[in-house]
CSV table of C-alpha atoms and ligand atoms in Angstrom, one decimal:
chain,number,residue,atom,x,y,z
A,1,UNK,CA,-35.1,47.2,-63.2
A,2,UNK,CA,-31.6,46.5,-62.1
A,3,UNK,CA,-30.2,48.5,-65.5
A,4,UNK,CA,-32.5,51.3,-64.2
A,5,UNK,CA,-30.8,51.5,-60.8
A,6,UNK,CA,-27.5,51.2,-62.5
A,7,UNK,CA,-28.0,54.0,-64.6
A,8,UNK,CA,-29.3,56.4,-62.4
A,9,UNK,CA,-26.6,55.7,-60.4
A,10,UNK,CA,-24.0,56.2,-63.2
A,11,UNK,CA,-25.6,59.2,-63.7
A,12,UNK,CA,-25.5,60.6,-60.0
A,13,UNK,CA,-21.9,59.8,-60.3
A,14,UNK,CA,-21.0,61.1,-63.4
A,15,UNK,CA,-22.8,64.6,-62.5
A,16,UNK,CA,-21.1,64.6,-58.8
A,17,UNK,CA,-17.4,63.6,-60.3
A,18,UNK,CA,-17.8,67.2,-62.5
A,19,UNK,CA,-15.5,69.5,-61.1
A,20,UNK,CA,-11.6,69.0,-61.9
A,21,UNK,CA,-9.2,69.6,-58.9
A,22,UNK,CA,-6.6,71.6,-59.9
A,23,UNK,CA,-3.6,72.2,-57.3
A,24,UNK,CA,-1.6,74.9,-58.0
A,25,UNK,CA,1.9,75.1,-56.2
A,26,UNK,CA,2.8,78.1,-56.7
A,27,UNK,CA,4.8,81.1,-54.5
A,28,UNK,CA,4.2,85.0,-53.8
A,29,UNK,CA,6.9,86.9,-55.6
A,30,UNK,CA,7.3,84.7,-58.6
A,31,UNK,CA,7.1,86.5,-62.4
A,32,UNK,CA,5.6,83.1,-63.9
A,33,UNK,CA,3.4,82.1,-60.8
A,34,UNK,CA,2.2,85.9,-61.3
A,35,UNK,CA,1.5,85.7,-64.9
A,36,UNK,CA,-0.2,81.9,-64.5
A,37,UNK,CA,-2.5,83.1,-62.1
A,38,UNK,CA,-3.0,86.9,-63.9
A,39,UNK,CA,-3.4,85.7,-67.7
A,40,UNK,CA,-4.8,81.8,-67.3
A,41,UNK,CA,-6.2,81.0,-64.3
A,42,UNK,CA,-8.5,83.9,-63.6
A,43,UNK,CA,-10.4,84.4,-67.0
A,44,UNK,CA,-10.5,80.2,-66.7
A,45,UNK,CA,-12.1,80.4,-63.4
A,46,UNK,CA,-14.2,83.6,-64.2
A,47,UNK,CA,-15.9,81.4,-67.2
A,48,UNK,CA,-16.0,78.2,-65.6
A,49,UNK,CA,-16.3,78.5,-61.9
A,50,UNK,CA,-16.6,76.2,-59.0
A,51,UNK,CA,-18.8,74.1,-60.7
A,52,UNK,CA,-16.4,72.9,-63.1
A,53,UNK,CA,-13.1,73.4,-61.1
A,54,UNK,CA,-12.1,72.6,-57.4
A,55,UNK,CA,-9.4,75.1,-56.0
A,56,UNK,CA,-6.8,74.2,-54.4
A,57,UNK,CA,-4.0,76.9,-54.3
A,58,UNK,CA,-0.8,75.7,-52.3
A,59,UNK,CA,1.3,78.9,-51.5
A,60,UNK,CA,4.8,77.5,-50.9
A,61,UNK,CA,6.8,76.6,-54.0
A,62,UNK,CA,11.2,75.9,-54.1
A,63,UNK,CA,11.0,76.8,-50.2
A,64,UNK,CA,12.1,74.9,-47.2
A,65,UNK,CA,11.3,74.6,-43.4
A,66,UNK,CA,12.8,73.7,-40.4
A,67,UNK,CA,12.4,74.0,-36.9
A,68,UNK,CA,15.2,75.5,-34.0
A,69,UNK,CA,16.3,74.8,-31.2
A,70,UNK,CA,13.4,76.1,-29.9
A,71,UNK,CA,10.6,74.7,-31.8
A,72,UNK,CA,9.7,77.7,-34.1
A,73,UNK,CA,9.6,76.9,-37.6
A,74,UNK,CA,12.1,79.1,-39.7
A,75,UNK,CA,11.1,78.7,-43.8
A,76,UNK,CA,13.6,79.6,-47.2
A,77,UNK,CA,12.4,80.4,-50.0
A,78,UNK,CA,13.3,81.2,-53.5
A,79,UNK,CA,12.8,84.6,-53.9
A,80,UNK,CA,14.0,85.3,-49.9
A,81,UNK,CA,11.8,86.2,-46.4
A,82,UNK,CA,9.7,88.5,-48.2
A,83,UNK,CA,8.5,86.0,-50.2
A,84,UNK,CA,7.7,83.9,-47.3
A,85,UNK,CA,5.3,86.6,-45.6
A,86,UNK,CA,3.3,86.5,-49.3
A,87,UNK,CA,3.2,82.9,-48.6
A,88,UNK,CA,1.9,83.3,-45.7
A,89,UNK,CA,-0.5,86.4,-46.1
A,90,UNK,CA,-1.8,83.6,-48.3
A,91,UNK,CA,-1.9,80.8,-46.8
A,92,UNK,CA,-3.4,82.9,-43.8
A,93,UNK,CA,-6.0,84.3,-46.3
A,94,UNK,CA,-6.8,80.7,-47.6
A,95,UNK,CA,-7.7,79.5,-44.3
A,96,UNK,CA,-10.4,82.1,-43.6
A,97,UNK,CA,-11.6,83.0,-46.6
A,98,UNK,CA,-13.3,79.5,-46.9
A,99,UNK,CA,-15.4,80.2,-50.3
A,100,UNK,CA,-13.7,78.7,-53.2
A,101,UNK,CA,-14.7,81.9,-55.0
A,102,UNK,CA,-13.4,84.3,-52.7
A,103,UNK,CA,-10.0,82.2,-52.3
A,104,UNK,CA,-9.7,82.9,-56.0
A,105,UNK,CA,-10.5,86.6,-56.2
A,106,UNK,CA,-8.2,87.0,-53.1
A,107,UNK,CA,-5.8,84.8,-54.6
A,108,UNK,CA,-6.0,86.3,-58.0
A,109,UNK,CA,-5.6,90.1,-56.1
A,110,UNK,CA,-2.7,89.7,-53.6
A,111,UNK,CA,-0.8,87.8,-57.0
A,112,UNK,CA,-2.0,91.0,-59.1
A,113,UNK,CA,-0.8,93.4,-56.5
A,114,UNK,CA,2.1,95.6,-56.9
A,115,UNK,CA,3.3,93.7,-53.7
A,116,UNK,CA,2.1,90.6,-52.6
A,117,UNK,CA,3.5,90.5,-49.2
A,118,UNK,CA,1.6,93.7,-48.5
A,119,UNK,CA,-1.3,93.4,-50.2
A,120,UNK,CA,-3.4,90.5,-47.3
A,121,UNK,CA,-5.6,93.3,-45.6
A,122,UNK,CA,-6.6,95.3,-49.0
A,123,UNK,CA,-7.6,92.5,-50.7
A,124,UNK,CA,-9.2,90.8,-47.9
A,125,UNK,CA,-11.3,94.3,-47.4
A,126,UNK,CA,-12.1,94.0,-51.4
A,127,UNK,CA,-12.8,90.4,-52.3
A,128,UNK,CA,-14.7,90.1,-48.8
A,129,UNK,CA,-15.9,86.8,-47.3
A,130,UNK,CA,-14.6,87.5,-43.5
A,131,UNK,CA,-15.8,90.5,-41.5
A,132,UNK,CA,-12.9,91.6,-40.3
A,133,UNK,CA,-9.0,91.2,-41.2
A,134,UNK,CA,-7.8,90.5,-37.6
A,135,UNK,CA,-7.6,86.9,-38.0
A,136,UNK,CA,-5.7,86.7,-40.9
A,137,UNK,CA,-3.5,89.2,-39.7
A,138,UNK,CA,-2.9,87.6,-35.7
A,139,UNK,CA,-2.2,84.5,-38.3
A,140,UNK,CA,0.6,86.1,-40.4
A,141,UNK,CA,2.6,87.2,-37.7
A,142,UNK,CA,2.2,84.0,-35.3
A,143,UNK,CA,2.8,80.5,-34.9
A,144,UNK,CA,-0.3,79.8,-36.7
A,145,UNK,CA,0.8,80.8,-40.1
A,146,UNK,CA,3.9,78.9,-39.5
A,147,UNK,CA,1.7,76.1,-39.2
A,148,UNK,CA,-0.6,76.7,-42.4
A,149,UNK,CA,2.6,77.4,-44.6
A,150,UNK,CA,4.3,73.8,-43.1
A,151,UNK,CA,0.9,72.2,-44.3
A,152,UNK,CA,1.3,73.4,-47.5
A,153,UNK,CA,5.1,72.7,-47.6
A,154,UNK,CA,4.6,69.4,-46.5
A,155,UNK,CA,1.7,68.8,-49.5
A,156,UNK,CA,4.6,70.3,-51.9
A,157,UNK,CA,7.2,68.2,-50.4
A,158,UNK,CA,5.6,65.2,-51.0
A,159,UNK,CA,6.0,65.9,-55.2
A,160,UNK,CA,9.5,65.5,-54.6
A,161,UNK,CA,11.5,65.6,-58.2
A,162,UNK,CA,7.3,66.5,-59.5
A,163,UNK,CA,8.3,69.9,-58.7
A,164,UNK,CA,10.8,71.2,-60.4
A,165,UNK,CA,9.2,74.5,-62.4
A,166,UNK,CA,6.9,77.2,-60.4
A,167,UNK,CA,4.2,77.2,-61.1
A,168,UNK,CA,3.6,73.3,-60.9
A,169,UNK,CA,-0.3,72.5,-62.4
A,170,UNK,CA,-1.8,69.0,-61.3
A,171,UNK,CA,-4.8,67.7,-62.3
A,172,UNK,CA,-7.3,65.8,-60.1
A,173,UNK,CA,-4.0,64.5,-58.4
A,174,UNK,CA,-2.3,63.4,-61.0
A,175,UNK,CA,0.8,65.1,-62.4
A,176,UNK,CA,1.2,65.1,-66.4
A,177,UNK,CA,4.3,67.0,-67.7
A,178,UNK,CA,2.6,67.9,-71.5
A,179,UNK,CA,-0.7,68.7,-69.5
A,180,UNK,CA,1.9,71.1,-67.3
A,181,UNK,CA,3.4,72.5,-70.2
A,182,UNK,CA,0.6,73.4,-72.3
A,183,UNK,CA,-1.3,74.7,-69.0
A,184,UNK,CA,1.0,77.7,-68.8
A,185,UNK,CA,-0.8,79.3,-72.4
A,186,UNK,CA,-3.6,77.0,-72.7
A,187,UNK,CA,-5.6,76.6,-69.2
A,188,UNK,CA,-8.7,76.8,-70.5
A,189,UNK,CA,-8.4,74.4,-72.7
A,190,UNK,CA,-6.7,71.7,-70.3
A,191,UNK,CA,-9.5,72.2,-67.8
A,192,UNK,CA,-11.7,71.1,-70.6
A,193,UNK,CA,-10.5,68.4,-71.6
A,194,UNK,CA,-10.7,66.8,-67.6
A,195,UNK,CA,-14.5,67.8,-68.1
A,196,UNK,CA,-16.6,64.8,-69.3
A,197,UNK,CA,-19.7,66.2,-71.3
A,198,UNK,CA,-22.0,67.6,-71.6
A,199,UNK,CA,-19.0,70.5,-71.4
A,200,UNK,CA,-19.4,74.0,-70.5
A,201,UNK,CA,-20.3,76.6,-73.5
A,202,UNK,CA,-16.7,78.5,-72.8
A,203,UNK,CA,-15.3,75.4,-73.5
A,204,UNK,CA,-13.4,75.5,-77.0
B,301,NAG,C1,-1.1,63.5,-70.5
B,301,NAG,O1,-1.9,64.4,-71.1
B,301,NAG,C2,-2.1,64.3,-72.5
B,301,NAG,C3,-2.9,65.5,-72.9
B,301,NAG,O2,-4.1,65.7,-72.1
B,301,NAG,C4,-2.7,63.0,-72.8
B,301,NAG,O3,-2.9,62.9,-74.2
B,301,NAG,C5,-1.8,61.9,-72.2
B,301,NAG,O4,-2.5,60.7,-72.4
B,301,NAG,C6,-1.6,62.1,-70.8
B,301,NAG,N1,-0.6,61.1,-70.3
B,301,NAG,C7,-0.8,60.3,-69.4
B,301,NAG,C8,0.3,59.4,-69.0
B,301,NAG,O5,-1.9,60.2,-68.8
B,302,NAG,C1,7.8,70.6,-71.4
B,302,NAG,O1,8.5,71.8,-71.4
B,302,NAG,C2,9.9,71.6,-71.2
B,302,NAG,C3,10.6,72.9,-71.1
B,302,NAG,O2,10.1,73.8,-72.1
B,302,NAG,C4,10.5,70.7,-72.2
B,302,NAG,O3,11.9,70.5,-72.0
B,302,NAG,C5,9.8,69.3,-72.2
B,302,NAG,O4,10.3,68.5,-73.3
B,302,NAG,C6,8.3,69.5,-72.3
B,302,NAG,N1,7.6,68.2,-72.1
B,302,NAG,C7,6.6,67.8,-72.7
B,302,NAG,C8,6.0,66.5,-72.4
B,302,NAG,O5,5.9,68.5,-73.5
């Protein structure tokens, strides 16, 4: 009787621990955050989905923050301000676009775009998932997507010396250079192998 209970418990565990977290730090006008998110993590997500992996895009990168003298933050980035606003068309999106399949497919089109920083209201009108682009828009260009981009800053931050390619790939929480490296050709496949069976038929 007490093995019984164990094991169904196991089981409910087992079934509910399924989906992999993947964080992706990435940022807006980057040629291999661009081609991570174009060639590996769309088909992955396309043939896996949300059952199998838990998004968590983190649009920030080699940037910094700080505040002035009078309390606004001002951000730097890699690729210069422009780069911030895709951050923050973004990280504006990502807050109220709230379905993880929709964060993806509006993810996945402002990174496809011909350019990102311009590309928040089309791709919100496309992908869908909030009535109207307003919101995200009186976000970009307030103090309220300062704040969402300094809660993603402070998450990438907090790698510290983790962080030193773009895109950065962690697993469930837990950074693994060879698991980075081989994400950039081979996402599908990494994913995989953080599924515990029975595994997804796209699954090589
Ligand atoms: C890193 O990932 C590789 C490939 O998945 C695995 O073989 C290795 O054990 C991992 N390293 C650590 C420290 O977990
Ligand atoms: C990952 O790739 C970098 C750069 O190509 C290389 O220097 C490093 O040795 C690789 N690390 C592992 C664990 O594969």
């Amino acid at each position: 009787m007490e093995f019984k209970v164990a094991a169904i418990l196991c089981l409910a565990l087992v079934s509910a621990t399924q989906a992999v977290k993947v964080s992706v730090y990435y940022e807006s006008l980057c040629p291999d955050s661009i081609a991570f998110i174009r060639d590996q993590y769309h088909s992955t997500y396309q043939q896996l989905g949300s059952s199998s992996i838990t998004v968590d895009f983190l649009p920030y990168g080699k940037a910094s923050h700080t505040q002035d003298g009078s309390g606004n933050w001002v951000f730097d980035c890699q690729h210069g301000p422009e780069e911030c606003r895709g951050n923050k068309v973004q990280a504006c999106g990502l807050k109220y676009i709230t379905n993880p399949d929709l964060q993806e497919a509006y993810v996945h089109c402002v990174m496809t775009s011909s350019y990102p920083p311009d590309a928040g209201q089309s791709c919100a009108t496309s992908v869908g998932g909030v009535s109207d682009y307003s919101a995200i828009s009186s976000c970009i260009s307030s103090a309220e997507g300062d704040n969402a981009l300094v809660a993603y800053g402070d998450r990438t931050h907090a790698l510290g010396s983790i962080l030193s390619f773009v895109p950065t790939i962690i697993y469930d929480d837990v950074f693994n250079q060879s698991e980075q490296n081989e994400s950039l050709y081979n996402f599908l496949g990494v994913v995989c192998r953080h599924l515990s069976s029975p595994k997804p038929s796209a699954c090589p």
